[in-house]
């Protein structure tokens, strides 16, 4: 399949991740004018001034998390819901938060349609994480912060992994993998990326 071939050619080689991305149709997550381009490896605009990441970046970020079937995962930045849907195939429980209520409602509807019952989507300021459900085995941030946010680092279990784009919003950012250990945190720089900025506070919504 062309879609999977494109993913492999960009470095997505984990068999479990490829299988999850084959199962989850990207089509329903893209509405309107750009729906015809759902199967191209490119980011596309969605509502509330946000974007859906290109599939190869979704695959690489998911792969970098080194997920196990028992993990509890926090995603900061629900967006279209596509990344959370992929995560749902690979792990026990996914909590996903977004500052835009409209995006959360639309993603929740798709999750229901796809019968993805292990995802909880909430409207919240993701820069503060989700203290009520912490600690998490894995955290994925789909918006760029200047530094890995302290509240999110604090909500990571010992041995846990966070994948987050770091850098100024108007420049190319670096995708960072943070691993928490007994002594503190280890940082690995994975690749250059470009994401919308992580913004504090809730969005002004039409929903």
Tab-separated table of C-alpha atoms in Angstrom:
chain	number	residue	atom	x	y	z
A	1	UNK	CA	0.000	0.000	0.000
A	2	UNK	CA	1.356	3.410	-1.017
A	3	UNK	CA	0.531	4.980	2.352
A	4	UNK	CA	2.589	2.430	4.325
A	5	UNK	CA	5.417	2.569	1.815
A	6	UNK	CA	5.621	6.347	2.316
A	7	UNK	CA	5.751	5.862	6.090
A	8	UNK	CA	8.545	3.290	5.862
A	9	UNK	CA	10.552	5.481	3.509
A	10	UNK	CA	10.476	8.271	6.130
A	11	UNK	CA	11.783	5.994	8.890
A	12	UNK	CA	8.637	4.542	10.473
A	13	UNK	CA	9.774	0.939	10.848
A	14	UNK	CA	8.084	-0.286	14.041
A	15	UNK	CA	5.709	-3.075	12.984
A	16	UNK	CA	3.139	-2.308	15.719
A	17	UNK	CA	3.040	1.369	14.765
A	18	UNK	CA	2.679	0.573	11.049
A	19	UNK	CA	-0.120	-1.879	11.840
A	20	UNK	CA	-1.962	0.751	13.913
A	21	UNK	CA	-1.607	3.321	11.147
A	22	UNK	CA	-2.944	0.828	8.625
A	23	UNK	CA	-6.003	0.204	10.828
A	24	UNK	CA	-6.879	3.852	11.522
A	25	UNK	CA	-8.254	5.624	8.445
A	26	UNK	CA	-6.978	9.231	8.315
A	27	UNK	CA	-9.905	10.223	6.069
A	28	UNK	CA	-12.566	10.936	8.730
A	29	UNK	CA	-10.200	13.260	10.608
A	30	UNK	CA	-9.984	15.737	7.703
A	31	UNK	CA	-13.097	17.628	6.694
A	32	UNK	CA	-14.002	20.057	3.961
A	33	UNK	CA	-11.708	21.415	1.263
A	34	UNK	CA	-8.666	19.267	2.102
A	35	UNK	CA	-10.466	15.950	2.599
A	36	UNK	CA	-9.258	14.687	-0.783
A	37	UNK	CA	-5.641	14.936	0.386
A	38	UNK	CA	-6.092	12.796	3.514
A	39	UNK	CA	-3.762	10.053	2.280
A	40	UNK	CA	-0.860	12.288	1.309
A	41	UNK	CA	2.117	12.605	3.631
A	42	UNK	CA	1.587	16.252	4.433
A	43	UNK	CA	0.216	18.387	7.270
A	44	UNK	CA	-3.216	19.880	6.586
A	45	UNK	CA	-5.221	22.697	8.182
A	46	UNK	CA	-8.126	21.830	10.474
A	47	UNK	CA	-10.532	23.974	12.504
A	48	UNK	CA	-9.479	26.563	15.122
A	49	UNK	CA	-6.323	27.494	13.222
A	50	UNK	CA	-4.691	24.142	13.994
A	51	UNK	CA	-3.176	21.451	11.768
A	52	UNK	CA	-3.210	17.685	11.477
A	53	UNK	CA	0.391	16.483	11.370
A	54	UNK	CA	1.713	14.616	8.367
A	55	UNK	CA	1.378	10.841	8.865
A	56	UNK	CA	5.128	10.188	8.828
A	57	UNK	CA	5.619	12.613	11.749
A	58	UNK	CA	2.726	10.970	13.627
A	59	UNK	CA	4.413	7.612	13.021
A	60	UNK	CA	7.856	8.801	14.097
A	61	UNK	CA	6.537	10.435	17.281
A	62	UNK	CA	4.519	7.325	18.132
A	63	UNK	CA	7.513	5.106	17.476
A	64	UNK	CA	9.708	7.311	19.701
A	65	UNK	CA	7.366	6.723	22.658
A	66	UNK	CA	8.298	3.005	22.775
A	67	UNK	CA	4.768	2.131	23.840
A	68	UNK	CA	3.725	-1.012	25.627
A	69	UNK	CA	0.210	-2.436	25.748
A	70	UNK	CA	-0.068	-1.591	29.470
A	71	UNK	CA	0.833	2.106	29.265
A	72	UNK	CA	-1.350	5.024	30.301
A	73	UNK	CA	-0.668	7.897	27.880
A	74	UNK	CA	-1.363	11.627	27.972
A	75	UNK	CA	-1.580	13.516	24.685
A	76	UNK	CA	-1.406	17.315	24.846
A	77	UNK	CA	-3.096	18.735	21.751
A	78	UNK	CA	-5.989	16.577	20.548
A	79	UNK	CA	-6.347	18.489	17.294
A	80	UNK	CA	-8.169	16.292	14.792
A	81	UNK	CA	-7.933	13.250	17.075
A	82	UNK	CA	-5.823	11.256	14.599
A	83	UNK	CA	-2.778	10.873	16.851
A	84	UNK	CA	-4.933	9.755	19.800
A	85	UNK	CA	-6.660	7.177	17.589
A	86	UNK	CA	-3.275	5.713	16.612
A	87	UNK	CA	-2.204	5.618	20.274
A	88	UNK	CA	-5.436	3.836	21.210
A	89	UNK	CA	-4.371	0.826	19.141
A	90	UNK	CA	-1.062	0.467	20.958
A	91	UNK	CA	-1.731	1.033	24.631
A	92	UNK	CA	-4.182	0.567	27.510
A	93	UNK	CA	-5.531	4.070	28.053
A	94	UNK	CA	-5.224	7.416	26.274
A	95	UNK	CA	-6.094	10.769	27.807
A	96	UNK	CA	-6.049	13.595	25.281
A	97	UNK	CA	-6.562	17.287	26.063
A	98	UNK	CA	-7.027	20.355	23.886
A	99	UNK	CA	-7.690	24.016	24.653
A	100	UNK	CA	-10.338	24.162	21.889
A	101	UNK	CA	-13.680	22.678	22.917
A	102	UNK	CA	-14.806	22.376	19.292
A	103	UNK	CA	-11.850	20.121	18.420
A	104	UNK	CA	-12.476	17.910	21.459
A	105	UNK	CA	-16.153	17.502	20.556
A	106	UNK	CA	-15.417	16.694	16.905
A	107	UNK	CA	-12.660	14.217	17.815
A	108	UNK	CA	-14.883	12.542	20.416
A	109	UNK	CA	-17.537	12.001	17.741
A	110	UNK	CA	-14.988	10.264	15.489
A	111	UNK	CA	-13.736	8.104	18.363
A	112	UNK	CA	-17.343	7.038	18.998
A	113	UNK	CA	-17.881	6.305	15.312
A	114	UNK	CA	-14.711	4.167	15.227
A	115	UNK	CA	-15.615	2.455	18.540
A	116	UNK	CA	-12.353	3.575	20.185
A	117	UNK	CA	-13.441	3.112	23.797
A	118	UNK	CA	-10.076	3.577	25.556
A	119	UNK	CA	-9.725	7.309	24.755
A	120	UNK	CA	-10.862	10.080	27.101
A	121	UNK	CA	-10.858	13.528	25.445
A	122	UNK	CA	-11.082	16.647	27.606
A	123	UNK	CA	-11.078	20.417	27.109
A	124	UNK	CA	-8.221	21.696	29.254
A	125	UNK	CA	-5.062	23.793	29.252
A	126	UNK	CA	-2.607	21.102	28.213
A	127	UNK	CA	0.447	23.043	29.358
A	128	UNK	CA	-0.533	22.006	32.890
A	129	UNK	CA	-1.080	18.369	31.952
A	130	UNK	CA	-3.768	16.386	33.744
A	131	UNK	CA	-2.823	16.214	37.429
A	132	UNK	CA	-5.933	14.196	38.392
A	133	UNK	CA	-4.795	11.265	36.240
A	134	UNK	CA	-1.018	11.536	36.784
A	135	UNK	CA	1.448	9.953	36.769
A	136	UNK	CA	1.649	8.820	33.138
A	137	UNK	CA	3.825	6.153	31.517
A	138	UNK	CA	4.066	8.209	28.349
A	139	UNK	CA	3.313	11.830	27.367
A	140	UNK	CA	3.173	13.159	23.810
A	141	UNK	CA	2.921	16.877	23.042
A	142	UNK	CA	1.747	17.867	19.569
A	143	UNK	CA	2.558	21.578	19.880
A	144	UNK	CA	5.929	23.241	20.305
A	145	UNK	CA	7.110	24.563	23.665
A	146	UNK	CA	10.229	26.663	24.222
A	147	UNK	CA	11.287	24.061	26.807
A	148	UNK	CA	9.707	20.776	27.942
A	149	UNK	CA	6.919	22.052	30.248
A	150	UNK	CA	7.701	21.535	33.949
A	151	UNK	CA	4.189	20.392	34.937
A	152	UNK	CA	4.342	17.674	32.256
A	153	UNK	CA	7.780	16.495	33.338
A	154	UNK	CA	6.449	16.245	36.895
A	155	UNK	CA	3.553	14.034	35.732
A	156	UNK	CA	5.872	11.466	34.097
A	157	UNK	CA	6.510	8.216	35.944
A	158	UNK	CA	10.052	7.120	36.760
A	159	UNK	CA	11.043	5.244	33.596
A	160	UNK	CA	8.456	7.197	31.611
A	161	UNK	CA	9.004	8.867	28.241
A	162	UNK	CA	7.787	12.191	26.870
A	163	UNK	CA	8.069	13.204	23.208
A	164	UNK	CA	7.765	16.949	22.603
A	165	UNK	CA	8.740	19.470	19.888
A	166	UNK	CA	10.930	22.185	21.403
A	167	UNK	CA	11.896	25.545	19.918
A	168	UNK	CA	10.657	28.966	18.871
A	169	UNK	CA	7.384	28.860	16.951
A	170	UNK	CA	8.738	30.867	13.999
A	171	UNK	CA	11.801	28.646	13.479
A	172	UNK	CA	12.407	24.978	12.872
A	173	UNK	CA	11.973	23.069	16.102
A	174	UNK	CA	13.599	19.894	17.386
A	175	UNK	CA	11.664	16.796	18.355
A	176	UNK	CA	12.959	15.772	21.780
A	177	UNK	CA	12.526	12.512	23.695
A	178	UNK	CA	12.726	12.959	27.475
A	179	UNK	CA	13.213	9.878	29.660
A	180	UNK	CA	12.681	10.213	33.416
A	181	UNK	CA	15.026	8.235	35.673
A	182	UNK	CA	15.781	8.149	39.392
A	183	UNK	CA	18.350	10.945	39.044
A	184	UNK	CA	16.364	13.259	36.765
A	185	UNK	CA	15.819	13.450	33.008
A	186	UNK	CA	17.711	12.328	29.913
A	187	UNK	CA	17.166	14.229	26.654
A	188	UNK	CA	17.552	12.849	23.116
A	189	UNK	CA	17.210	15.076	20.050
A	190	UNK	CA	15.416	13.098	17.341
A	191	UNK	CA	14.840	15.289	14.279
A	192	UNK	CA	13.834	18.768	13.085
A	193	UNK	CA	10.050	19.375	12.951
A	194	UNK	CA	7.585	22.244	12.673
A	195	UNK	CA	4.519	22.461	14.925
A	196	UNK	CA	2.038	25.120	16.009
A	197	UNK	CA	3.061	26.700	19.343
A	198	UNK	CA	1.878	25.377	22.690
A	199	UNK	CA	-0.407	28.129	24.026
A	200	UNK	CA	-1.526	28.505	27.626
A	201	UNK	CA	-5.182	29.033	28.482
A	202	UNK	CA	-8.396	27.835	26.837
A	203	UNK	CA	-9.349	28.786	23.298
A	204	UNK	CA	-12.206	31.169	22.509
A	205	UNK	CA	-14.644	28.759	20.970
A	206	UNK	CA	-17.628	28.680	18.694
A	207	UNK	CA	-18.758	25.255	19.897
